[in-house]
Amino acid sequence: MKRIFAAVAFMISAFVHAASPYPEKSITIVNPFGAGTASDTVIRALGNRLGSALNVPVVVENRPGANGIVGTLRGVRAPNDGYTIFVTTGTTVSQNPWLFKDINYDPMTDFVGIAVLGGFPLSIVVPPQSPYRDFKELMQAIHTSTQGITYATAYGMQTVCGELLGKAAKGKVLGIPYKSTPPAVLDVTAGRVAFACGETATTLSALQGRTLRALAVINPAGSKYIPGVPSVQESLPDFPIMQSWIGLAAPRGIDSKKVELLSREIYKIASDPAFADSLSGLGYASTPMDAAATAQFMKSDFSRWRDLIKHVGIQPQ
């Protein structure tokens, strides 16, 4: 008799669990980067709208550290019940696996992509007093330099960009490392470093204030935020597009229906022009993708950066 009651109780519990609505409590979005960063601004704007759409609180939890690895591990190791999801970027998905030996996660197996929101194009920036009037003059200087033309870098994509420019010019560049992008940009502004491949999120205000000058956008489409600036691809057609991106993922094993719901609602928000307009001060470019497109994009971006990092000869640390 006890076994019968136990079996019935289990069936009732399973039915109630299966029938429970989702979501029925707050959702946490783990951001592996600090408060006040561009990704933080974007995710908090999304969280406010997502909470209204799902009728539950959405809480952003910042877990910065180790180039995004700390927060990513927090997200990957969370319960896969749909109540903890995490921010993904090109850094955490596509670059860290090739820049570091032991990150303790595999984005191709540990992540379930939910959505991509958009990102920030990179441009090659110099101080206003720079002797390089345009992109071709910078490339010529790199080609002829014996000491190496300096570039500021705070993370993998900026390093790859600088090194690719050196290879394209068949010359010498010298990367100057920084812990974050703002001080890197500041040193370029002051003329202590020759150039940087900087995101609009951290360079736009300086470009608009004319304390920085953009020589080229690293995207053939250019950027509406710095009109009239040519693209690198006009001079170097095969040069890869450089644009940071922000997305969301869940730990593996999450119910596919929960992914579908989250993806659908997030895609609606990311596709709304009003959402992109609210982030225009950061130079945000909207490129929304649903879960299916996100999965394909992450896979291709992962492979693309593997090849780029190997091409420039960066060894994992």
Short mmCIF file of C-alpha atoms in Angstrom, two decimals:
data_model
loop_
_atom_site.label_atom_id
_atom_site.label_comp_id
_atom_site.label_asym_id
_atom_site.label_seq_id
_atom_site.Cartn_x
_atom_site.Cartn_y
_atom_site.Cartn_z
CA MET A 1 0.00 0.00 0.00
CA LYS A 2 2.82 2.40 0.89
CA ARG A 3 4.37 1.78 -2.51
CA ILE A 4 1.08 2.62 -4.22
CA PHE A 5 0.74 5.88 -2.28
CA ALA A 6 4.35 6.74 -3.03
CA ALA A 7 3.82 6.10 -6.74
CA VAL A 8 0.65 8.21 -6.79
CA ALA A 9 2.39 11.01 -4.91
CA PHE A 10 5.27 10.94 -7.39
CA MET A 11 2.88 11.09 -10.35
CA ILE A 12 0.98 14.02 -8.84
CA SER A 13 4.24 15.84 -8.11
CA ALA A 14 5.50 15.25 -11.64
CA PHE A 15 2.21 16.46 -13.12
CA VAL A 16 2.19 19.62 -11.02
CA HIS A 17 5.80 20.30 -11.91
CA ALA A 18 5.14 19.78 -15.62
CA ALA A 19 2.03 21.93 -15.49
CA SER A 20 3.69 24.79 -13.59
CA PRO A 21 3.66 27.99 -15.61
CA TYR A 22 6.95 29.52 -16.69
CA PRO A 23 8.08 31.90 -15.53
CA GLU A 24 6.50 32.10 -12.09
CA LYS A 25 9.32 33.84 -10.22
CA SER A 26 12.16 36.26 -10.89
CA ILE A 27 14.74 35.58 -13.59
CA THR A 28 18.40 36.41 -13.03
CA ILE A 29 20.63 37.52 -15.90
CA VAL A 30 24.30 37.04 -15.02
CA ASN A 31 26.52 39.60 -16.72
CA PRO A 32 30.21 38.59 -16.71
CA PHE A 33 31.23 42.25 -16.99
CA GLY A 34 31.04 45.10 -14.52
CA ALA A 35 28.32 47.60 -13.70
CA GLY A 36 28.40 50.65 -15.95
CA THR A 37 29.95 48.84 -18.92
CA ALA A 38 28.29 48.93 -22.33
CA SER A 39 26.99 45.38 -21.95
CA ASP A 40 25.56 46.30 -18.55
CA THR A 41 23.67 49.26 -19.99
CA VAL A 42 22.23 47.13 -22.80
CA ILE A 43 21.25 44.23 -20.55
CA ARG A 44 19.60 46.45 -17.94
CA ALA A 45 17.57 48.13 -20.67
CA LEU A 46 16.56 44.69 -21.93
CA GLY A 47 15.81 43.42 -18.42
CA ASN A 48 13.35 46.22 -17.73
CA ARG A 49 11.39 45.42 -20.88
CA LEU A 50 11.65 41.65 -20.47
CA GLY A 51 10.31 41.83 -16.93
CA SER A 52 7.26 43.71 -18.17
CA ALA A 53 6.72 41.25 -21.01
CA LEU A 54 6.95 38.18 -18.75
CA ASN A 55 5.30 39.80 -15.73
CA VAL A 56 8.11 38.75 -13.39
CA PRO A 57 11.12 40.66 -12.02
CA VAL A 58 14.31 40.38 -14.05
CA VAL A 59 17.45 40.93 -11.99
CA VAL A 60 20.88 41.68 -13.47
CA GLU A 61 23.76 40.19 -11.48
CA ASN A 62 27.21 41.50 -12.36
CA ARG A 63 30.02 38.96 -11.94
CA PRO A 64 33.08 40.51 -13.59
CA GLY A 65 36.56 39.04 -13.60
CA ALA A 66 39.12 37.15 -15.67
CA ASN A 67 38.01 38.51 -19.05
CA GLY A 68 34.43 37.41 -18.47
CA ILE A 69 35.30 33.88 -17.34
CA VAL A 70 34.11 34.29 -13.73
CA GLY A 71 30.58 35.35 -14.63
CA THR A 72 30.31 32.90 -17.49
CA LEU A 73 31.13 30.01 -15.16
CA ARG A 74 28.49 31.30 -12.75
CA GLY A 75 25.94 31.11 -15.57
CA VAL A 76 27.08 27.77 -16.95
CA ARG A 77 26.96 26.14 -13.51
CA ALA A 78 23.53 27.53 -12.58
CA PRO A 79 20.46 25.26 -12.48
CA ASN A 80 19.05 24.75 -15.98
CA ASP A 81 15.51 25.64 -14.89
CA GLY A 82 15.31 28.84 -16.92
CA TYR A 83 15.56 31.15 -13.92
CA THR A 84 19.24 31.94 -14.43
CA ILE A 85 20.52 32.91 -17.86
CA PHE A 86 23.72 34.71 -18.76
CA VAL A 87 25.18 37.29 -21.09
CA THR A 88 27.31 36.10 -23.99
CA THR A 89 29.72 38.15 -26.06
CA GLY A 90 32.37 37.56 -28.67
CA THR A 91 34.89 37.64 -25.83
CA THR A 92 33.30 34.83 -23.82
CA VAL A 93 32.08 32.68 -26.72
CA SER A 94 34.59 33.11 -29.51
CA GLN A 95 37.86 34.50 -28.17
CA ASN A 96 38.48 33.22 -24.63
CA PRO A 97 38.59 29.56 -25.74
CA TRP A 98 41.54 30.38 -28.02
CA LEU A 99 43.28 32.95 -25.79
CA PHE A 100 43.35 30.97 -22.54
CA LYS A 101 44.30 27.36 -21.87
CA ASP A 102 41.95 26.65 -18.98
CA ILE A 103 38.62 28.47 -18.97
CA ASN A 104 36.66 25.46 -17.66
CA TYR A 105 33.77 25.84 -20.09
CA ASP A 106 33.06 24.96 -23.70
CA PRO A 107 30.67 27.41 -25.39
CA MET A 108 29.82 24.84 -28.04
CA THR A 109 28.52 22.28 -25.54
CA ASP A 110 27.81 24.17 -22.30
CA PHE A 111 25.78 27.05 -23.79
CA VAL A 112 22.25 27.03 -25.20
CA GLY A 113 21.92 30.18 -27.26
CA ILE A 114 18.77 32.20 -26.62
CA ALA A 115 19.25 35.39 -28.62
CA VAL A 116 21.66 37.96 -29.99
CA LEU A 117 20.70 41.58 -29.42
CA GLY A 118 23.24 43.70 -31.26
CA GLY A 119 26.65 45.21 -30.72
CA PHE A 120 29.17 47.93 -31.35
CA PRO A 121 31.26 48.33 -34.50
CA LEU A 122 34.97 49.00 -34.13
CA SER A 123 36.78 51.85 -35.78
CA ILE A 124 40.44 52.75 -36.01
CA VAL A 125 40.94 55.88 -33.95
CA VAL A 126 43.88 58.23 -33.51
CA PRO A 127 44.45 61.39 -31.46
CA PRO A 128 43.32 64.63 -33.14
CA GLN A 129 46.94 65.76 -33.54
CA SER A 130 48.00 62.49 -35.20
CA PRO A 131 50.20 62.89 -38.28
CA TYR A 132 48.12 60.23 -40.04
CA ARG A 133 45.42 62.04 -41.96
CA ASP A 134 43.74 58.90 -43.23
CA PHE A 135 43.85 55.11 -43.05
CA LYS A 136 46.30 54.76 -45.93
CA GLU A 137 48.81 57.03 -44.20
CA LEU A 138 48.60 54.93 -41.03
CA MET A 139 49.19 51.75 -43.03
CA GLN A 140 52.15 53.34 -44.80
CA ALA A 141 53.63 54.34 -41.44
CA ILE A 142 53.25 50.78 -40.15
CA HIS A 143 54.89 49.48 -43.31
CA THR A 144 57.96 51.70 -42.98
CA SER A 145 58.36 51.77 -39.20
CA THR A 146 61.43 50.11 -37.72
CA GLN A 147 60.40 50.55 -34.06
CA GLY A 148 56.75 49.58 -34.52
CA ILE A 149 53.62 51.74 -34.46
CA THR A 150 51.91 51.43 -31.08
CA TYR A 151 48.30 50.43 -30.59
CA ALA A 152 46.27 50.26 -27.37
CA THR A 153 44.47 47.03 -26.50
CA ALA A 154 42.31 45.91 -23.60
CA TYR A 155 41.05 42.56 -24.89
CA GLY A 156 41.39 39.91 -27.57
CA MET A 157 39.55 41.50 -30.49
CA GLN A 158 41.54 44.74 -30.18
CA THR A 159 44.80 42.78 -30.14
CA VAL A 160 43.82 40.71 -33.17
CA CYS A 161 42.77 43.88 -34.98
CA GLY A 162 46.08 45.61 -34.32
CA GLU A 163 48.11 42.58 -35.33
CA LEU A 164 46.07 42.05 -38.50
CA LEU A 165 46.74 45.64 -39.51
CA GLY A 166 50.45 44.99 -39.02
CA LYS A 167 50.28 41.92 -41.23
CA ALA A 168 48.21 43.71 -43.87
CA ALA A 169 50.73 46.57 -43.99
CA LYS A 170 53.65 44.12 -43.97
CA GLY A 171 55.12 46.14 -41.15
CA LYS A 172 55.60 46.28 -37.42
CA VAL A 173 53.10 47.13 -34.69
CA LEU A 174 53.51 47.10 -30.93
CA GLY A 175 50.55 46.34 -28.67
CA ILE A 176 50.28 48.27 -25.40
CA PRO A 177 48.03 46.30 -23.01
CA TYR A 178 45.42 47.83 -20.70
CA LYS A 179 43.07 46.30 -18.13
CA SER A 180 40.03 47.96 -19.71
CA THR A 181 39.13 50.01 -22.76
CA PRO A 182 38.50 53.48 -21.20
CA PRO A 183 42.13 54.05 -20.09
CA ALA A 184 43.32 52.67 -23.41
CA VAL A 185 41.20 55.20 -25.27
CA LEU A 186 42.35 57.94 -22.90
CA ASP A 187 46.00 57.29 -23.74
CA VAL A 188 45.22 57.39 -27.46
CA THR A 189 43.39 60.68 -26.94
CA ALA A 190 46.46 62.07 -25.17
CA GLY A 191 48.75 60.90 -27.94
CA ARG A 192 50.68 58.46 -25.75
CA VAL A 193 49.68 55.61 -28.10
CA ALA A 194 49.39 55.95 -31.88
CA PHE A 195 46.04 54.24 -32.49
CA ALA A 196 43.43 51.81 -31.25
CA CYS A 197 40.69 49.62 -32.65
CA GLY A 198 37.94 50.96 -30.43
CA GLU A 199 34.25 50.18 -30.01
CA THR A 200 31.78 52.99 -30.55
CA ALA A 201 30.56 52.33 -26.99
CA THR A 202 33.80 53.76 -25.61
CA THR A 203 34.92 56.09 -28.42
CA LEU A 204 31.74 57.77 -29.66
CA SER A 205 31.65 60.63 -27.15
CA ALA A 206 35.33 61.39 -27.81
CA LEU A 207 34.77 61.25 -31.57
CA GLN A 208 31.80 63.58 -31.30
CA GLY A 209 33.80 65.89 -29.03
CA ARG A 210 36.70 65.78 -31.49
CA THR A 211 39.18 64.52 -28.91
CA LEU A 212 39.57 61.45 -31.10
CA ARG A 213 39.56 61.07 -34.85
CA ALA A 214 38.32 58.00 -36.74
CA LEU A 215 40.34 56.92 -39.76
CA ALA A 216 38.17 53.96 -40.75
CA VAL A 217 35.27 51.80 -39.60
CA ILE A 218 36.01 48.06 -39.58
CA ASN A 219 32.76 47.18 -41.30
CA PRO A 220 31.95 47.59 -45.01
CA ALA A 221 28.59 49.10 -44.06
CA GLY A 222 30.27 51.88 -42.09
CA SER A 223 28.53 53.37 -39.07
CA LYS A 224 25.64 55.80 -38.95
CA TYR A 225 27.15 57.28 -35.79
CA ILE A 226 30.29 58.48 -37.57
CA PRO A 227 29.05 59.29 -41.08
CA GLY A 228 31.55 60.00 -43.80
CA VAL A 229 34.23 57.77 -42.30
CA PRO A 230 35.33 55.15 -44.86
CA SER A 231 35.53 51.46 -44.13
CA VAL A 232 38.74 49.48 -43.83
CA GLN A 233 37.32 47.11 -46.43
CA GLU A 234 37.42 49.88 -49.06
CA SER A 235 41.21 49.60 -48.91
CA LEU A 236 41.47 45.98 -47.72
CA PRO A 237 38.47 44.03 -49.08
CA ASP A 238 39.44 40.82 -47.27
CA PHE A 239 39.91 42.42 -43.86
CA PRO A 240 37.46 40.78 -41.42
CA ILE A 241 34.54 42.69 -39.95
CA MET A 242 35.22 43.71 -36.37
CA GLN A 243 32.12 44.25 -34.25
CA SER A 244 31.49 43.27 -30.67
CA TRP A 245 28.16 41.60 -29.95
CA ILE A 246 25.92 40.92 -26.97
CA GLY A 247 23.63 37.91 -26.58
CA LEU A 248 22.06 35.63 -24.01
CA ALA A 249 22.40 31.93 -23.28
CA ALA A 250 21.24 29.33 -20.78
CA PRO A 251 23.00 26.33 -19.24
CA ARG A 252 22.77 23.14 -21.26
CA GLY A 253 19.82 20.89 -20.51
CA ILE A 254 17.25 23.67 -20.27
CA ASP A 255 13.75 22.80 -21.50
CA SER A 256 13.47 23.80 -25.17
CA LYS A 257 10.05 25.37 -24.59
CA LYS A 258 11.57 27.77 -22.08
CA VAL A 259 14.24 28.70 -24.60
CA GLU A 260 11.55 29.31 -27.22
CA LEU A 261 9.61 31.59 -24.88
CA LEU A 262 12.64 33.59 -23.81
CA SER A 263 13.94 33.82 -27.36
CA ARG A 264 10.59 35.00 -28.72
CA GLU A 265 10.17 37.75 -26.13
CA ILE A 266 13.78 38.91 -26.27
CA TYR A 267 13.72 38.97 -30.07
CA LYS A 268 10.62 41.18 -29.99
CA ILE A 269 12.35 43.64 -27.68
CA ALA A 270 15.63 43.64 -29.60
CA SER A 271 13.77 44.19 -32.89
CA ASP A 272 11.91 47.24 -31.58
CA PRO A 273 13.49 50.42 -33.02
CA ALA A 274 12.71 52.19 -29.76
CA PHE A 275 15.01 49.80 -27.91
CA ALA A 276 17.93 50.52 -30.26
CA ASP A 277 17.19 54.25 -30.14
CA SER A 278 17.41 54.20 -26.35
CA LEU A 279 21.01 52.97 -26.70
CA SER A 280 22.10 55.33 -29.47
CA GLY A 281 24.38 57.21 -27.09
CA LEU A 282 26.58 54.10 -27.05
CA GLY A 283 26.71 53.75 -30.81
CA TYR A 284 24.66 50.56 -30.53
CA ALA A 285 23.89 48.63 -33.72
CA SER A 286 20.86 46.32 -33.62
CA THR A 287 21.35 42.82 -35.08
CA PRO A 288 18.63 40.71 -33.41
CA MET A 289 18.67 36.93 -33.80
CA ASP A 290 16.35 34.24 -32.46
CA ALA A 291 17.55 31.03 -30.80
CA ALA A 292 18.08 29.10 -34.04
CA ALA A 293 20.03 31.91 -35.69
CA THR A 294 22.00 32.48 -32.48
CA ALA A 295 23.13 28.86 -32.36
CA GLN A 296 24.43 29.06 -35.92
CA PHE A 297 26.04 32.44 -35.34
CA MET A 298 27.88 31.31 -32.20
CA LYS A 299 29.23 28.28 -34.03
CA SER A 300 30.50 30.31 -36.99
CA ASP A 301 31.93 33.10 -34.80
CA PHE A 302 33.72 30.52 -32.64
CA SER A 303 35.42 29.05 -35.72
CA ARG A 304 36.13 32.47 -37.25
CA TRP A 305 38.03 33.69 -34.20
CA ARG A 306 39.92 30.42 -33.87
CA ASP A 307 41.29 31.01 -37.36
CA LEU A 308 41.99 34.73 -36.83
CA ILE A 309 43.81 34.21 -33.54
CA LYS A 310 45.93 31.44 -35.03
CA HIS A 311 46.63 33.58 -38.10
CA VAL A 312 48.14 36.42 -36.07
CA GLY A 313 50.12 33.96 -33.97
CA ILE A 314 48.68 34.65 -30.52
CA GLN A 315 49.45 31.78 -28.16
CA PRO A 316 46.97 30.83 -25.42
CA GLN A 317 48.04 31.88 -21.93
#
